[in-house]
Backbone as a chain_set.jsonl record, in Angstrom:
{"seq": "MPYDRTVKPAGTFEATVEAVRRALAEQGFGILTEIDVQATLKAKLDHDMEPYLILGACNPPLARQALDADRSVGLLLPCNVVVRTDGDQVIVQAIDPSTMVALTGVDAMAPVADEATRRLDAALASLAEGGA", "coords": {"N": [[-112.704, -121.524, 34.256], [-115.518, -120.101, 33.51], [-115.66, -116.726, 33.885], [-117.3, -114.222, 33.137], [-120.572, -112.907, 31.443], [-122.924, -112.785, 29.0], [-124.019, -111.19, 26.115], [-125.361, -110.982, 22.876], [-126.703, -108.375, 22.0], [-129.106, -106.903, 18.817], [-128.367, -104.416, 17.351], [-127.021, -100.957, 17.332], [-123.813, -99.884, 18.206], [-123.8, -97.256, 19.655], [-126.478, -97.233, 20.305], [-126.833, -99.435, 21.619], [-125.568, -98.995, 23.587], [-126.686, -96.69, 25.209], [-128.881, -98.343, 25.816], [-127.673, -100.69, 27.504], [-127.033, -98.575, 30.12], [-129.442, -97.947, 30.314], [-130.882, -100.752, 31.043], [-129.3, -101.19, 33.146], [-129.299, -99.733, 35.395], [-132.212, -99.813, 35.688], [-131.826, -102.033, 37.456], [-130.875, -101.022, 39.722], [-128.436, -99.789, 39.486], [-125.698, -98.039, 38.986], [-123.345, -95.663, 37.306], [-120.245, -95.513, 37.692], [-117.484, -95.5, 36.562], [-116.167, -94.868, 33.657], [-114.705, -96.31, 30.897], [-113.543, -95.257, 27.395], [-111.882, -97.93, 26.243], [-111.071, -97.526, 23.464], [-110.909, -94.862, 22.409], [-109.057, -94.344, 24.398], [-106.219, -95.53, 23.737], [-105.904, -95.071, 21.148], [-105.308, -92.352, 21.535], [-102.738, -92.0, 23.518], [-101.272, -94.502, 22.268], [-101.629, -94.308, 19.295], [-103.226, -96.033, 18.323], [-105.518, -98.026, 16.22], [-108.382, -99.312, 17.112], [-111.215, -101.611, 17.513], [-114.799, -100.572, 18.389], [-115.05, -100.155, 21.898], [-115.513, -100.367, 25.048], [-115.569, -99.665, 28.412], [-117.747, -99.679, 31.419], [-118.068, -99.336, 34.994], [-119.898, -100.655, 36.778], [-122.154, -99.863, 39.644], [-123.416, -101.074, 42.555], [-125.337, -99.582, 45.423], [-126.087, -100.53, 47.705], [-125.305, -103.422, 47.471], [-122.952, -102.995, 46.907], [-121.75, -102.376, 49.231], [-122.326, -104.162, 51.081], [-121.11, -106.107, 50.547], [-118.367, -104.822, 50.804], [-118.399, -105.037, 53.333], [-119.149, -107.594, 54.269], [-115.703, -108.02, 53.538], [-113.494, -106.252, 53.33], [-110.905, -106.166, 51.592], [-112.925, -106.69, 49.652], [-113.197, -104.524, 47.631], [-111.172, -104.897, 46.147], [-112.336, -106.032, 43.381], [-114.219, -104.63, 42.896], [-115.773, -101.911, 41.212], [-118.765, -103.403, 39.508], [-117.381, -104.288, 36.882], [-118.916, -103.548, 33.191], [-119.015, -104.937, 29.578], [-118.939, -102.995, 26.804], [-118.866, -104.097, 23.845], [-117.526, -104.541, 19.673], [-117.485, -106.888, 17.785], [-116.833, -107.265, 14.506], [-119.461, -107.181, 12.781], [-121.189, -107.122, 14.911], [-122.568, -106.658, 18.097], [-121.308, -106.753, 21.372], [-121.985, -107.697, 24.852], [-120.844, -107.845, 27.853], [-121.237, -108.84, 31.149], [-118.944, -109.148, 34.316], [-119.033, -111.911, 35.709], [-120.718, -111.885, 38.988], [-119.918, -114.399, 40.713], [-117.055, -114.359, 40.813], [-116.117, -113.183, 43.075], [-117.097, -114.663, 45.534], [-115.51, -116.803, 44.781], [-112.594, -116.267, 44.621], [-112.223, -114.548, 46.683], [-112.847, -116.16, 48.656], [-114.886, -115.96, 50.757], [-116.895, -117.04, 52.281], [-119.355, -115.161, 53.32], [-119.871, -113.789, 51.172], [-121.569, -114.805, 49.151], [-123.881, -114.812, 49.334], [-124.665, -111.734, 48.649], [-123.397, -111.598, 45.947], [-124.888, -113.721, 44.513], [-127.603, -112.101, 44.599], [-126.067, -110.113, 43.515], [-126.147, -111.423, 40.846], [-128.183, -111.753, 39.932], [-129.599, -109.356, 39.195], [-128.085, -108.043, 37.244], [-127.946, -110.351, 35.606], [-130.534, -110.162, 34.902], [-130.437, -107.781, 33.565], [-128.86, -108.172, 31.674], [-130.72, -110.07, 30.091], [-132.796, -108.289, 29.47], [-131.638, -106.335, 27.463], [-131.198, -108.585, 25.682], [-133.718, -109.501, 24.984], [-135.118, -107.376, 24.355], [-133.768, -105.774, 22.238], [-131.498, -103.204, 20.916]], "CA": [[-113.961, -121.448, 35.199], [-115.944, -118.515, 32.993], [-116.068, -115.317, 34.348], [-118.317, -113.342, 32.11], [-122.014, -113.059, 32.056], [-122.634, -112.757, 28.018], [-125.302, -111.022, 25.221], [-125.196, -110.447, 21.59], [-128.057, -107.575, 21.313], [-129.381, -106.382, 17.798], [-128.528, -102.712, 17.243], [-125.631, -100.106, 16.991], [-122.881, -100.129, 19.283], [-123.919, -96.666, 20.588], [-127.725, -97.536, 20.761], [-126.659, -100.818, 22.518], [-124.839, -98.323, 25.328], [-127.57, -96.462, 25.929], [-129.664, -99.622, 26.184], [-126.67, -101.211, 28.661], [-126.872, -97.951, 30.554], [-130.791, -98.118, 31.124], [-131.155, -101.69, 32.242], [-128.608, -101.351, 34.329], [-130.407, -98.381, 35.844], [-133.226, -100.003, 35.911], [-131.77, -103.056, 38.62], [-130.402, -100.499, 40.875], [-126.859, -100.143, 39.03], [-125.256, -96.535, 38.424], [-122.353, -95.949, 36.554], [-118.787, -94.994, 38.66], [-116.399, -95.288, 35.868], [-116.142, -95.011, 32.471], [-112.999, -95.759, 30.16], [-113.406, -94.907, 26.361], [-110.75, -97.685, 25.44], [-110.887, -97.312, 21.774], [-110.171, -93.69, 22.295], [-107.494, -93.675, 25.4], [-105.318, -96.526, 22.872], [-105.742, -93.758, 19.911], [-104.533, -91.18, 22.369], [-101.522, -92.886, 23.913], [-100.585, -95.106, 21.256], [-101.821, -94.294, 18.194], [-103.465, -97.832, 17.764], [-107.059, -98.195, 15.802], [-109.603, -101.308, 17.125], [-113.072, -100.995, 17.303], [-115.314, -99.881, 19.837], [-114.464, -101.346, 23.088], [-115.94, -99.406, 26.402], [-115.858, -100.462, 29.9], [-118.302, -99.935, 32.183], [-118.208, -99.538, 36.193], [-120.937, -100.43, 37.23], [-122.531, -100.169, 41.085], [-125.524, -101.557, 43.186], [-124.68, -99.446, 46.44], [-126.607, -101.46, 48.814], [-124.645, -104.828, 47.342], [-121.279, -102.689, 47.219], [-121.807, -102.102, 51.214], [-123.125, -105.807, 51.982], [-119.664, -107.265, 50.123], [-117.31, -104.637, 51.057], [-118.697, -105.349, 55.142], [-118.013, -109.105, 54.473], [-114.666, -108.356, 52.9], [-113.218, -105.102, 53.18], [-109.956, -106.292, 50.082], [-113.379, -107.112, 48.161], [-112.915, -103.212, 46.551], [-110.371, -104.473, 44.07], [-112.65, -106.564, 42.521], [-115.196, -104.178, 42.564], [-117.238, -102.286, 40.588], [-118.656, -104.746, 38.329], [-117.322, -103.936, 35.286], [-119.016, -104.401, 32.016], [-118.068, -104.155, 28.466], [-119.809, -103.433, 25.324], [-117.858, -104.242, 22.333], [-117.893, -104.562, 18.689], [-116.909, -108.06, 17.334], [-116.799, -107.071, 12.736], [-120.9, -105.859, 12.854], [-122.023, -107.567, 16.09], [-122.429, -105.987, 19.006], [-121.722, -107.607, 22.523], [-122.363, -107.014, 26.029], [-120.478, -108.45, 28.995], [-120.623, -108.484, 32.028], [-118.492, -109.889, 35.102], [-119.888, -113.164, 36.77], [-120.286, -111.965, 40.104], [-119.807, -115.612, 41.531], [-115.66, -114.549, 40.836], [-115.745, -112.96, 44.22], [-116.705, -115.477, 45.896], [-114.618, -117.875, 43.748], [-111.39, -115.44, 44.426], [-112.322, -114.138, 48.213], [-113.322, -117.91, 49.729], [-115.431, -115.565, 52.101], [-118.958, -117.343, 52.484], [-120.522, -114.381, 53.472], [-119.781, -113.297, 49.747], [-122.207, -115.839, 48.102], [-125.572, -113.831, 49.124], [-124.132, -110.425, 47.571], [-122.766, -112.369, 44.824], [-126.176, -114.266, 44.169], [-128.529, -111.045, 44.3], [-125.724, -109.065, 41.668], [-125.766, -112.148, 39.293], [-129.742, -112.271, 39.488], [-130.065, -108.327, 38.887], [-126.841, -108.21, 36.365], [-128.927, -111.145, 34.74], [-131.776, -109.132, 34.502], [-130.13, -106.295, 32.903], [-128.663, -108.489, 30.158], [-131.802, -110.661, 29.484], [-134.065, -107.204, 28.804], [-130.873, -106.521, 26.198], [-131.171, -109.798, 24.484], [-135.227, -109.563, 24.819], [-135.593, -105.708, 23.279], [-132.467, -105.222, 21.516], [-130.883, -102.028, 21.526]], "C": [[-114.188, -119.528, 34.069], [-116.622, -117.236, 34.013], [-116.343, -114.055, 33.918], [-119.555, -114.209, 32.043], [-122.369, -112.479, 29.908], [-123.837, -112.598, 27.029], [-124.994, -110.565, 24.55], [-126.276, -109.438, 21.177], [-128.235, -107.541, 19.721], [-129.678, -105.243, 18.292], [-127.248, -102.096, 17.334], [-125.107, -100.438, 18.22], [-123.468, -98.495, 20.177], [-125.123, -96.689, 21.256], [-127.552, -98.475, 21.739], [-125.802, -100.207, 23.777], [-125.355, -97.549, 25.921], [-128.744, -97.231, 26.593], [-129.326, -100.155, 27.815], [-127.535, -100.116, 29.992], [-128.413, -97.977, 31.278], [-131.333, -99.375, 31.638], [-130.253, -102.175, 32.913], [-129.039, -100.437, 35.48], [-131.382, -98.488, 36.673], [-133.29, -101.161, 37.16], [-130.802, -102.35, 39.39], [-129.038, -99.956, 41.091], [-126.587, -98.606, 38.432], [-123.852, -96.708, 37.624], [-121.218, -94.617, 37.386], [-117.717, -94.463, 37.684], [-116.825, -95.666, 34.764], [-115.064, -95.07, 31.216], [-113.664, -96.134, 28.892], [-111.976, -96.314, 26.038], [-110.507, -97.649, 24.143], [-109.974, -95.619, 21.436], [-108.841, -93.352, 23.061], [-106.081, -94.846, 24.316], [-105.373, -95.342, 21.58], [-105.1, -92.781, 20.719], [-103.182, -91.003, 22.359], [-101.331, -93.588, 23.162], [-100.845, -94.773, 20.113], [-102.663, -95.544, 17.849], [-105.0, -97.035, 18.07], [-107.536, -99.605, 16.593], [-110.786, -100.212, 17.47], [-113.228, -100.896, 18.697], [-115.248, -100.934, 20.823], [-114.832, -99.689, 24.569], [-116.201, -100.209, 27.742], [-116.576, -99.498, 30.954], [-118.479, -99.953, 33.635], [-119.047, -99.543, 36.539], [-121.339, -100.439, 39.091], [-123.649, -100.099, 41.974], [-125.317, -100.309, 44.84], [-125.008, -100.032, 47.614], [-125.656, -102.459, 48.588], [-122.924, -104.494, 47.79], [-120.738, -102.876, 49.279], [-121.828, -103.401, 51.624], [-121.556, -106.262, 51.658], [-118.362, -106.36, 51.009], [-117.539, -105.02, 53.177], [-117.981, -106.87, 55.317], [-116.662, -109.112, 54.292], [-114.156, -107.15, 52.465], [-111.792, -104.968, 51.817], [-111.195, -106.338, 49.442], [-113.399, -105.522, 46.875], [-112.113, -103.521, 45.466], [-110.935, -104.966, 43.389], [-113.981, -105.694, 42.458], [-115.208, -102.395, 41.745], [-116.862, -103.001, 39.674], [-118.837, -104.412, 37.084], [-118.122, -105.034, 34.223], [-119.03, -103.609, 30.583], [-118.995, -104.566, 27.553], [-118.88, -102.584, 23.758], [-117.807, -104.387, 21.248], [-116.603, -106.07, 18.521], [-117.328, -108.089, 15.659], [-118.767, -106.232, 13.423], [-121.964, -106.806, 14.097], [-121.408, -107.081, 17.534], [-122.707, -106.728, 20.664], [-120.966, -107.086, 23.849], [-121.868, -108.193, 27.103], [-120.123, -107.909, 30.181], [-119.414, -109.695, 33.457], [-119.666, -110.581, 36.132], [-119.477, -112.702, 38.321], [-119.614, -113.023, 41.176], [-118.125, -115.525, 41.914], [-115.628, -113.99, 42.241], [-115.662, -113.844, 45.394], [-115.099, -116.649, 45.711], [-112.712, -117.444, 44.738], [-111.029, -115.02, 46.226], [-112.344, -115.224, 49.231], [-114.148, -117.117, 50.739], [-116.801, -116.414, 51.332], [-119.761, -116.54, 52.114], [-120.984, -113.78, 52.281], [-121.244, -113.144, 49.077], [-123.414, -115.159, 48.145], [-125.501, -112.526, 47.863], [-123.989, -111.386, 46.591], [-124.357, -112.845, 44.249], [-127.397, -113.31, 43.648], [-127.38, -110.25, 43.113], [-126.16, -109.813, 40.798], [-127.536, -111.837, 39.072], [-130.358, -110.343, 39.031], [-128.9, -107.833, 37.552], [-127.583, -108.988, 35.236], [-130.23, -110.606, 34.345], [-131.892, -108.095, 33.409], [-129.926, -106.899, 31.38], [-130.028, -109.053, 29.538], [-132.439, -109.646, 29.039], [-132.952, -106.522, 27.423], [-131.466, -106.934, 25.396], [-132.99, -109.688, 23.615], [-135.446, -108.518, 23.713], [-134.785, -105.184, 22.524], [-132.071, -103.434, 21.702], [-131.307, -100.591, 20.495]], "O": [[-113.535, -118.491, 33.956], [-117.689, -117.033, 34.592], [-115.77, -113.014, 34.238], [-119.755, -115.392, 32.315], [-121.701, -111.466, 29.698], [-124.644, -113.523, 26.935], [-124.277, -109.596, 24.802], [-126.781, -109.586, 20.064], [-127.39, -108.255, 19.18], [-130.532, -104.871, 19.097], [-126.299, -102.875, 17.425], [-125.663, -101.077, 19.113], [-123.547, -98.612, 21.399], [-125.21, -96.347, 22.435], [-128.174, -98.309, 22.788], [-125.452, -100.868, 24.755], [-124.973, -97.316, 27.069], [-129.385, -96.896, 27.589], [-130.025, -100.149, 28.829], [-128.425, -100.586, 30.7], [-128.583, -98.018, 32.496], [-132.155, -99.323, 32.552], [-130.217, -103.341, 33.304], [-128.943, -100.906, 36.614], [-131.646, -97.91, 37.728], [-134.326, -101.347, 37.797], [-129.835, -103.006, 39.777], [-128.493, -99.696, 42.163], [-127.251, -98.131, 37.511], [-123.373, -97.815, 37.378], [-121.35, -93.406, 37.563], [-117.151, -93.376, 37.801], [-117.659, -96.56, 34.616], [-114.651, -94.056, 30.653], [-114.353, -97.154, 28.926], [-110.954, -95.802, 25.582], [-109.32, -97.812, 23.857], [-109.024, -95.3, 20.722], [-107.927, -92.587, 22.753], [-104.911, -94.526, 24.526], [-104.256, -94.872, 21.367], [-104.031, -92.431, 20.219], [-102.509, -90.266, 21.639], [-100.208, -93.084, 23.149], [-99.803, -95.046, 19.517], [-102.497, -95.908, 16.685], [-105.504, -96.294, 18.914], [-106.992, -100.708, 16.549], [-111.087, -99.026, 17.599], [-112.499, -101.006, 19.683], [-115.345, -102.154, 20.695], [-114.427, -98.538, 24.736], [-116.931, -101.181, 27.935], [-115.93, -98.519, 31.326], [-119.309, -100.841, 33.83], [-119.48, -98.428, 36.831], [-120.611, -101.17, 39.762], [-124.551, -99.267, 42.072], [-124.78, -101.19, 45.511], [-124.2, -100.039, 48.543], [-124.922, -102.563, 49.571], [-122.084, -105.101, 48.455], [-119.857, -103.284, 50.036], [-121.237, -103.676, 52.668], [-120.876, -106.75, 52.562], [-117.545, -106.949, 51.718], [-116.623, -105.179, 53.983], [-117.008, -107.28, 55.949], [-116.105, -110.095, 54.779], [-114.296, -106.871, 51.275], [-111.653, -103.923, 51.182], [-110.974, -105.999, 48.28], [-113.569, -105.551, 45.656], [-112.071, -102.99, 44.356], [-110.499, -104.737, 42.261], [-114.893, -106.248, 41.845], [-114.176, -101.792, 42.042], [-115.797, -103.306, 39.136], [-119.834, -104.264, 36.378], [-118.167, -106.262, 34.153], [-119.048, -102.401, 30.345], [-119.605, -105.617, 27.357], [-118.558, -101.556, 23.162], [-118.991, -104.699, 21.382], [-115.449, -106.216, 18.925], [-118.178, -108.938, 15.393], [-119.07, -105.266, 14.124], [-123.175, -107.023, 14.042], [-120.252, -107.103, 17.955], [-123.786, -107.121, 21.109], [-119.935, -106.429, 23.994], [-122.429, -109.286, 27.169], [-119.29, -107.047, 30.461], [-119.284, -110.907, 33.29], [-120.576, -110.183, 36.859], [-118.397, -112.952, 38.856], [-118.976, -112.702, 42.178], [-117.658, -116.183, 42.844], [-114.718, -114.615, 42.784], [-114.682, -113.942, 46.132], [-114.125, -116.995, 46.38], [-111.957, -118.249, 45.282], [-109.962, -115.15, 46.825], [-111.937, -115.16, 50.391], [-114.131, -117.697, 51.825], [-117.378, -116.341, 50.247], [-120.594, -116.617, 51.212], [-122.117, -113.316, 52.152], [-121.873, -112.167, 48.669], [-124.011, -114.9, 47.1], [-126.006, -112.407, 46.747], [-124.95, -112.153, 46.632], [-124.885, -112.062, 43.46], [-128.052, -113.54, 42.631], [-127.785, -109.864, 42.016], [-126.645, -109.259, 39.811], [-127.978, -111.725, 37.928], [-131.497, -110.19, 38.591], [-129.427, -106.936, 36.895], [-127.829, -108.477, 34.144], [-130.756, -110.843, 33.258], [-132.812, -107.691, 32.698], [-130.428, -106.509, 30.326], [-130.442, -108.517, 28.51], [-132.869, -109.913, 27.916], [-133.541, -106.229, 26.382], [-132.133, -106.357, 24.537], [-133.363, -109.749, 22.443], [-135.822, -108.697, 22.555], [-135.029, -104.065, 22.073], [-132.446, -102.695, 22.613], [-130.903, -99.47, 20.802]]}, "num_chains": 1, "name": "protein.A"}
């Protein structure tokens, strides 16, 4: 089962990161966490890798609905969005919210996942259409 939703917008890594932040904000998501994997692996392991950023995106009303349906779903929150490079290409990937339903087996999670999917897809589509 695929667990990601992916686009490959035109633009630099830095411009794409800013475009992702804007696109998520337009869909009601705030960034709760930010992990610069490239910098962390360099600092901790002296390992060089391509730019790789994990943004923990949260839409508070949707998070509340999900937590009301199943308190343990916090293990799957926030919705992670990855911005990374592969050669000259920038890739943006978001977790597919339907994994919440599949992993929890809680039917009440379906409308929350559907709305989160709609919003994340709209954010990703704006990146693909407008570039970064």
